[in-house]
PDB file of C-alpha atoms in Angstrom:
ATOM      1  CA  UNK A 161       0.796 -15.684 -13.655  1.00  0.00           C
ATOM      2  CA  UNK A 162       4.570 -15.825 -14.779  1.00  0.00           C
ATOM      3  CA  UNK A 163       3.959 -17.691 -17.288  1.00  0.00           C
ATOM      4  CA  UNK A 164       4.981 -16.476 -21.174  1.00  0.00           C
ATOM      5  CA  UNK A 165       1.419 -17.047 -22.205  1.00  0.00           C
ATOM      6  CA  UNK A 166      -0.779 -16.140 -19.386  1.00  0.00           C
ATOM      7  CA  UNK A 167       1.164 -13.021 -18.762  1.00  0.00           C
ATOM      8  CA  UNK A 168       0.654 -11.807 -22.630  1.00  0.00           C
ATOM      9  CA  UNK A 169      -2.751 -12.847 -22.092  1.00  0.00           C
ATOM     10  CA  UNK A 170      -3.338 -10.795 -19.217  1.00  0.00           C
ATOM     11  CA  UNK A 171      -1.680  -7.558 -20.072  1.00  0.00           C
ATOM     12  CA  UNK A 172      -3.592  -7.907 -22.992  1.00  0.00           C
ATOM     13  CA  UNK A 173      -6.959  -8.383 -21.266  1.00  0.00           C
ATOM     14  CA  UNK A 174      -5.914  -5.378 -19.200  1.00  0.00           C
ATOM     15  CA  UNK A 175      -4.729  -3.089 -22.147  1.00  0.00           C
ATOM     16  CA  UNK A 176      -6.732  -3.760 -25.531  1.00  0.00           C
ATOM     17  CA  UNK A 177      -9.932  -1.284 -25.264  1.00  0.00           C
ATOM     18  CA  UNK A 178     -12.146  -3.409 -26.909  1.00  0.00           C
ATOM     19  CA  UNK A 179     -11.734  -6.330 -24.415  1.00  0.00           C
ATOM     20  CA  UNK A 180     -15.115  -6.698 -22.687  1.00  0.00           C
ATOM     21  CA  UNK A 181     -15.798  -5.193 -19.410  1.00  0.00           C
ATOM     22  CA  UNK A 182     -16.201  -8.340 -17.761  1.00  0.00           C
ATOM     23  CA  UNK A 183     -12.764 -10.451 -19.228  1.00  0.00           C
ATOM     24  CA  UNK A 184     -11.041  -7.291 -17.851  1.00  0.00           C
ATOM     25  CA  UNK A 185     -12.881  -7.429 -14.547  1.00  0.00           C
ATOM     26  CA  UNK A 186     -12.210 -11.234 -14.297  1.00  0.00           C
ATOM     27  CA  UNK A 187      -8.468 -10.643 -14.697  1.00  0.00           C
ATOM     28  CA  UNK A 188      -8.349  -8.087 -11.902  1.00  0.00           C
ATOM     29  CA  UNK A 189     -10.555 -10.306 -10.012  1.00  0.00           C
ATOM     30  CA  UNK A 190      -8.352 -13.335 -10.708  1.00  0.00           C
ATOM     31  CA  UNK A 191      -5.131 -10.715  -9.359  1.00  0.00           C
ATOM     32  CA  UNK A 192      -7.059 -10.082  -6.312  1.00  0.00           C
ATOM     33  CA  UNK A 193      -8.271 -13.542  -5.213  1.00  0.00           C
ATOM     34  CA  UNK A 194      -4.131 -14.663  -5.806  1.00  0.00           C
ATOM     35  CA  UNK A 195      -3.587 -11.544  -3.653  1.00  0.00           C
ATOM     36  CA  UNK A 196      -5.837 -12.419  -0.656  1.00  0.00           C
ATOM     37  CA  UNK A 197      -4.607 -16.065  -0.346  1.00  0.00           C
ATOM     38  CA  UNK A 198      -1.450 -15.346  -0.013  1.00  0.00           C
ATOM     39  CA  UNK A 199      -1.895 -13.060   2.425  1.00  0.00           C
ATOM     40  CA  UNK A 200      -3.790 -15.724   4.126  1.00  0.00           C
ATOM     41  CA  UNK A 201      -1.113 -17.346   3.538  1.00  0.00           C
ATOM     42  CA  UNK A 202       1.359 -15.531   4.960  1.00  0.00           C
ATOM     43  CA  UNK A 203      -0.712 -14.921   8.241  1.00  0.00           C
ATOM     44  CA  UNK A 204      -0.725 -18.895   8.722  1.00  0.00           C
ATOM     45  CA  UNK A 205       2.844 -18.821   8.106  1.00  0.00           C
ATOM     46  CA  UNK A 206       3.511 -16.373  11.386  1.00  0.00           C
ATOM     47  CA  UNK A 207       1.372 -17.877  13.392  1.00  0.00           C
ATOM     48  CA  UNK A 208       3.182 -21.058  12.736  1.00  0.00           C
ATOM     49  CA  UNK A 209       6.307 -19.219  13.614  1.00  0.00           C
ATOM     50  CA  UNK A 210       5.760 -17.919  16.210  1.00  0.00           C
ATOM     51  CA  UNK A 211       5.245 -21.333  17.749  1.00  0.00           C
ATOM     52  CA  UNK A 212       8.312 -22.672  16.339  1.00  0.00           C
ATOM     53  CA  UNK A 213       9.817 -19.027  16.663  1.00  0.00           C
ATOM     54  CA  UNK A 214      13.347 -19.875  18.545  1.00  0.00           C
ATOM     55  CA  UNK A 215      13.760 -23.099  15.975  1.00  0.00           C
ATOM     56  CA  UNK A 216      12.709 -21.004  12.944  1.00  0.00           C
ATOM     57  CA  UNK A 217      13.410 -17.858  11.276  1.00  0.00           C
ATOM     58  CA  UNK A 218      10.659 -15.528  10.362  1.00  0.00           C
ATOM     59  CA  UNK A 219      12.821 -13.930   7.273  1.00  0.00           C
ATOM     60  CA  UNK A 220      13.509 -16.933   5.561  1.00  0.00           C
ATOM     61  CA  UNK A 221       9.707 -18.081   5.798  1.00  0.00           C
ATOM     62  CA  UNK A 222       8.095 -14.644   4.744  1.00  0.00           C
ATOM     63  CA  UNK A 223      10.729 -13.416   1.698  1.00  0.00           C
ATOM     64  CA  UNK A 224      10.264 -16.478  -0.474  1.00  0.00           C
ATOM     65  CA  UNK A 225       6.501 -16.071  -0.467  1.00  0.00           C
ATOM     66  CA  UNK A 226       6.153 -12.276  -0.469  1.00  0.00           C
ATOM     67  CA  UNK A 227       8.952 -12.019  -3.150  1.00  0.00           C
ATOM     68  CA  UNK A 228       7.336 -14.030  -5.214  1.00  0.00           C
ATOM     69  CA  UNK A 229       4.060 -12.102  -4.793  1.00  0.00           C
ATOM     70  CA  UNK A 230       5.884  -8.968  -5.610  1.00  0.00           C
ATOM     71  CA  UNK A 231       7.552 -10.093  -8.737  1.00  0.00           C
ATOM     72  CA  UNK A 232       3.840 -11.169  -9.901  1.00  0.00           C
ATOM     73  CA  UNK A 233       2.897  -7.529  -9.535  1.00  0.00           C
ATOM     74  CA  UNK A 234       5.395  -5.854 -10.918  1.00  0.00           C
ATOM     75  CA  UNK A 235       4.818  -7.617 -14.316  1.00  0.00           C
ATOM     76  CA  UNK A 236       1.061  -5.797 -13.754  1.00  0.00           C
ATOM     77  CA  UNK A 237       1.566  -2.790 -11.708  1.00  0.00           C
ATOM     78  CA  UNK A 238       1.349  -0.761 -14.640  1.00  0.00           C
ATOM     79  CA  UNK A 239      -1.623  -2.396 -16.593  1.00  0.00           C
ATOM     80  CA  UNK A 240      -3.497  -2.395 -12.954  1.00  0.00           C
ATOM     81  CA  UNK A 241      -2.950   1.097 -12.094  1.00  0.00           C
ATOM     82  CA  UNK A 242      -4.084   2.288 -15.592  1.00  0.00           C
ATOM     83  CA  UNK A 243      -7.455   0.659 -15.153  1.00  0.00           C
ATOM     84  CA  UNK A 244      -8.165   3.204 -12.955  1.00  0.00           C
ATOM     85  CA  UNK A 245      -8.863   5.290 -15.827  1.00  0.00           C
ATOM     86  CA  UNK A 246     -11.311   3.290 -17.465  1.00  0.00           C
ATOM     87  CA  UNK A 247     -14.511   4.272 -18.373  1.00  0.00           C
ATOM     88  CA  UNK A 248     -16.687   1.507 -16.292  1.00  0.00           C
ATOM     89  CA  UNK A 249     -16.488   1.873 -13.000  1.00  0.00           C
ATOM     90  CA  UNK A 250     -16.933  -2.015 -11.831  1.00  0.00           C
ATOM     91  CA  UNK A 251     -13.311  -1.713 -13.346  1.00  0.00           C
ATOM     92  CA  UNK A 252     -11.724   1.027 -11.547  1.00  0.00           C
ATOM     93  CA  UNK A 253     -13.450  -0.138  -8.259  1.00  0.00           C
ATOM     94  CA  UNK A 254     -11.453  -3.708  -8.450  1.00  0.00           C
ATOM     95  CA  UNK A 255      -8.394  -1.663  -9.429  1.00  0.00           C
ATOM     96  CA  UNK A 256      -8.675  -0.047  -6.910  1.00  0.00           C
ATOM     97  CA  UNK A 257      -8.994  -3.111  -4.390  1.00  0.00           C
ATOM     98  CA  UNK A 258      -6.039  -4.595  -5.727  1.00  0.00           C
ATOM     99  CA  UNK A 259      -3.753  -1.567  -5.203  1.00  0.00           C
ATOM    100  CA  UNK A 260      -5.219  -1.403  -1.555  1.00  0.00           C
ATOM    101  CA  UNK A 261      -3.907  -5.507  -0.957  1.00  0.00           C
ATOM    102  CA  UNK A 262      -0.506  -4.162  -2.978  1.00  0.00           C
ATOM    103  CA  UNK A 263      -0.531  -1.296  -0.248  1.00  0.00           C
ATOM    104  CA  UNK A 264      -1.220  -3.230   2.355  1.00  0.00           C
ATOM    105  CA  UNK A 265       1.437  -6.221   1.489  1.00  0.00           C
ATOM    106  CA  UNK A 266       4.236  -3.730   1.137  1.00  0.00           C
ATOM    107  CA  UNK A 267       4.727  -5.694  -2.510  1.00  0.00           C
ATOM    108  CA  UNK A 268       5.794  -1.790  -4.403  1.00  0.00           C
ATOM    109  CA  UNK A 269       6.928   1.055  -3.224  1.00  0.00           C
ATOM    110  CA  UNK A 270       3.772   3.367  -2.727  1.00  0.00           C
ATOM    111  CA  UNK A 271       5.531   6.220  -4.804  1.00  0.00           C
ATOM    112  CA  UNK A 272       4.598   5.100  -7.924  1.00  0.00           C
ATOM    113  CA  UNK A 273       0.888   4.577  -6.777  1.00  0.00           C
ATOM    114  CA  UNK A 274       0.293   7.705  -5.193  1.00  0.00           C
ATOM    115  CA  UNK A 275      -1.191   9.642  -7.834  1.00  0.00           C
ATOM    116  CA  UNK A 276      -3.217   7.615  -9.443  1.00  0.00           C
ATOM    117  CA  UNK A 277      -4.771   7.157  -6.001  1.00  0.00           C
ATOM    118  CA  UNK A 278      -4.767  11.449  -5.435  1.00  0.00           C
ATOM    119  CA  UNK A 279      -6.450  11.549  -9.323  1.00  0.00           C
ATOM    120  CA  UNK A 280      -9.182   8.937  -7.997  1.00  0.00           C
ATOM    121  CA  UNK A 281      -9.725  10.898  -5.190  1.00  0.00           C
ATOM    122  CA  UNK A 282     -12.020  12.951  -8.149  1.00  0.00           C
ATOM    123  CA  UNK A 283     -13.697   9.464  -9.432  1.00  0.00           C
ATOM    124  CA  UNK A 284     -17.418  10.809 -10.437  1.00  0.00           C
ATOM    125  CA  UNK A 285     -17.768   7.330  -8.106  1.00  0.00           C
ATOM    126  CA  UNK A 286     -18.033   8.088  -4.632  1.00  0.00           C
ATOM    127  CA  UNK A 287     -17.554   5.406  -3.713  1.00  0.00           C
ATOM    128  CA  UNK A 288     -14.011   4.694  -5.333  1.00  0.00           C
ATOM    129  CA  UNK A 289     -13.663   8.631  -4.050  1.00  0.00           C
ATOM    130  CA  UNK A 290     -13.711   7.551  -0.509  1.00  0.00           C
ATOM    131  CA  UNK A 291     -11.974   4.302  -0.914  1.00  0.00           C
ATOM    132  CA  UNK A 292      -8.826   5.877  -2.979  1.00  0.00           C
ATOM    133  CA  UNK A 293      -9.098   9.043  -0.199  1.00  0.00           C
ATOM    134  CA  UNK A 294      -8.408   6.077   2.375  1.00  0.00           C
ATOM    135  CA  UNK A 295      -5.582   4.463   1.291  1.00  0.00           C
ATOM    136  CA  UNK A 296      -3.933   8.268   0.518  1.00  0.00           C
ATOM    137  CA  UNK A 297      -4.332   8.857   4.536  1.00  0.00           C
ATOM    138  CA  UNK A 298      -3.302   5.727   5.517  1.00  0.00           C
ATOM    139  CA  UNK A 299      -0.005   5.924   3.784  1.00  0.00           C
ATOM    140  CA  UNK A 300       0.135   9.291   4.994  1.00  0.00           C
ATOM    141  CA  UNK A 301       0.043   8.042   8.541  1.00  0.00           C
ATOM    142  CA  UNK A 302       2.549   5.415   7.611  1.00  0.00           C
ATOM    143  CA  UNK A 303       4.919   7.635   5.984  1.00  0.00           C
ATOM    144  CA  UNK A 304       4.341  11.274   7.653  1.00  0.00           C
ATOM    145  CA  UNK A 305       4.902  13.668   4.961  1.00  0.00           C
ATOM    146  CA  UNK A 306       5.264  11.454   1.774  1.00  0.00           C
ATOM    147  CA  UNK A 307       2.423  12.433  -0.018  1.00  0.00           C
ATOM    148  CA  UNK A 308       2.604  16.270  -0.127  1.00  0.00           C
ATOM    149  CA  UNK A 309       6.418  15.294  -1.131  1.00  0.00           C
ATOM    150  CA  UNK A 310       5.232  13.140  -4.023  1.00  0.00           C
ATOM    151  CA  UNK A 311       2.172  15.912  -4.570  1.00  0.00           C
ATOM    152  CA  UNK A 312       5.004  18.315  -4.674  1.00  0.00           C
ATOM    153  CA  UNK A 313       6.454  16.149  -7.292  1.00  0.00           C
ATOM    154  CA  UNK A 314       4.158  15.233  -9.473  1.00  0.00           C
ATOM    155  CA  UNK A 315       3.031  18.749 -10.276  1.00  0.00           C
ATOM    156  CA  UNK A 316       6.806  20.009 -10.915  1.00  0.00           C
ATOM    157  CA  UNK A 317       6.684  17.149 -13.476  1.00  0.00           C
ATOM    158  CA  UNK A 318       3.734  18.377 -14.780  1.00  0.00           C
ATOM    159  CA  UNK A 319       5.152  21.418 -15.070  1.00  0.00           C
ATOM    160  CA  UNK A 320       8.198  20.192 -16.686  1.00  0.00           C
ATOM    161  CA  UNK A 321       6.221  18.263 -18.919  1.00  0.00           C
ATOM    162  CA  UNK A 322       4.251  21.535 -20.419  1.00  0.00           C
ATOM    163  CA  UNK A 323       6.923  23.229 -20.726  1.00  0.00           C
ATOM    164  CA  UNK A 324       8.372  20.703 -23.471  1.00  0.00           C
ATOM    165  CA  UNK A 325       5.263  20.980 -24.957  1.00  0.00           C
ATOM    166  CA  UNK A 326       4.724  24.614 -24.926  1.00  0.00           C
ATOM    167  CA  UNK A 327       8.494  24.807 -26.923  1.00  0.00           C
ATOM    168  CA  UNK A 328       7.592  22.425 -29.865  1.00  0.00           C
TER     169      UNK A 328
END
């Protein structure tokens, strides 16, 4: 997924609007299936540590792995948080599941997700509605007080933002 090729292949699947709905889905799908294993992954890897926990140490197992997830997404974050605004929602749905495995991983900072997750708390899906209203109180219950911070945020930019716009 680092790869030169399949990573110009992939942002392209995720960016060009005439890529079929399925190629685009496949990509995402192909993101979340990498994301699942190696969280499997990483589960076998504690509970093989914490056999071997006074001979081994836990940081040394966990960082190679999880960093390496994390530089994966980072090359994506972007493309896979802008599917959420695409006009099929099979799309936005697996979006959406891959951001929750992101969330859940701890592989970005949730600042950067948060509202794209508060704008598809108004998907006309309600079903991606109650998902992306999950993950918003569960990091709110992670990190009391971060969201209506970033809310807080996010419309000041907006503000900010018109008001360039209203001068030109």
């Amino acid at each position: 997924m680092l790869g030169q090729d399949m990573r110009e292949l992939y942002i392209d699947l995720l960016t060009r609007k005439e890529v079929p709905v399925k190629m685009r889905c496949q990509v995402l799908r192909n993101m979340l299936m990498y994301l699942m294993e190696e969280e499997a992954r990483m589960i076998k890897a504690d509970q093989e540590w914490k056999k071997l926990q006074n001979k081994e140490d836990l940081k040394k197992m966990g960082d190679i792995q999880s960093g390496m997830a994390s530089t994966i997404i980072q090359v994506y974050i972007k493309q896979i948080l802008e599917s959420f605004f695409h006009h099929h929602s099979q799309v936005r749905m697996i979006a959406l599941s891959v951001i929750t495995l992101i969330l859940r991983q701890g592989l970005v900072h949730p600042v950067q997700i948060v509202p794209y997750l508060i704008s598809m708390g108004t998907d006309s899906d309600s079903t991606i509605r109650a998902k992306a209203d999950q993950q918003v109180q569960e990091l709110d219950k992670k990190y009391p007080g971060f969201i209506q911070v970033t809310t807080i945020n996010t419309r000041q930019t907006s503000r900010v933002t018109k008001i360039g716009t209203d001068r030109w």
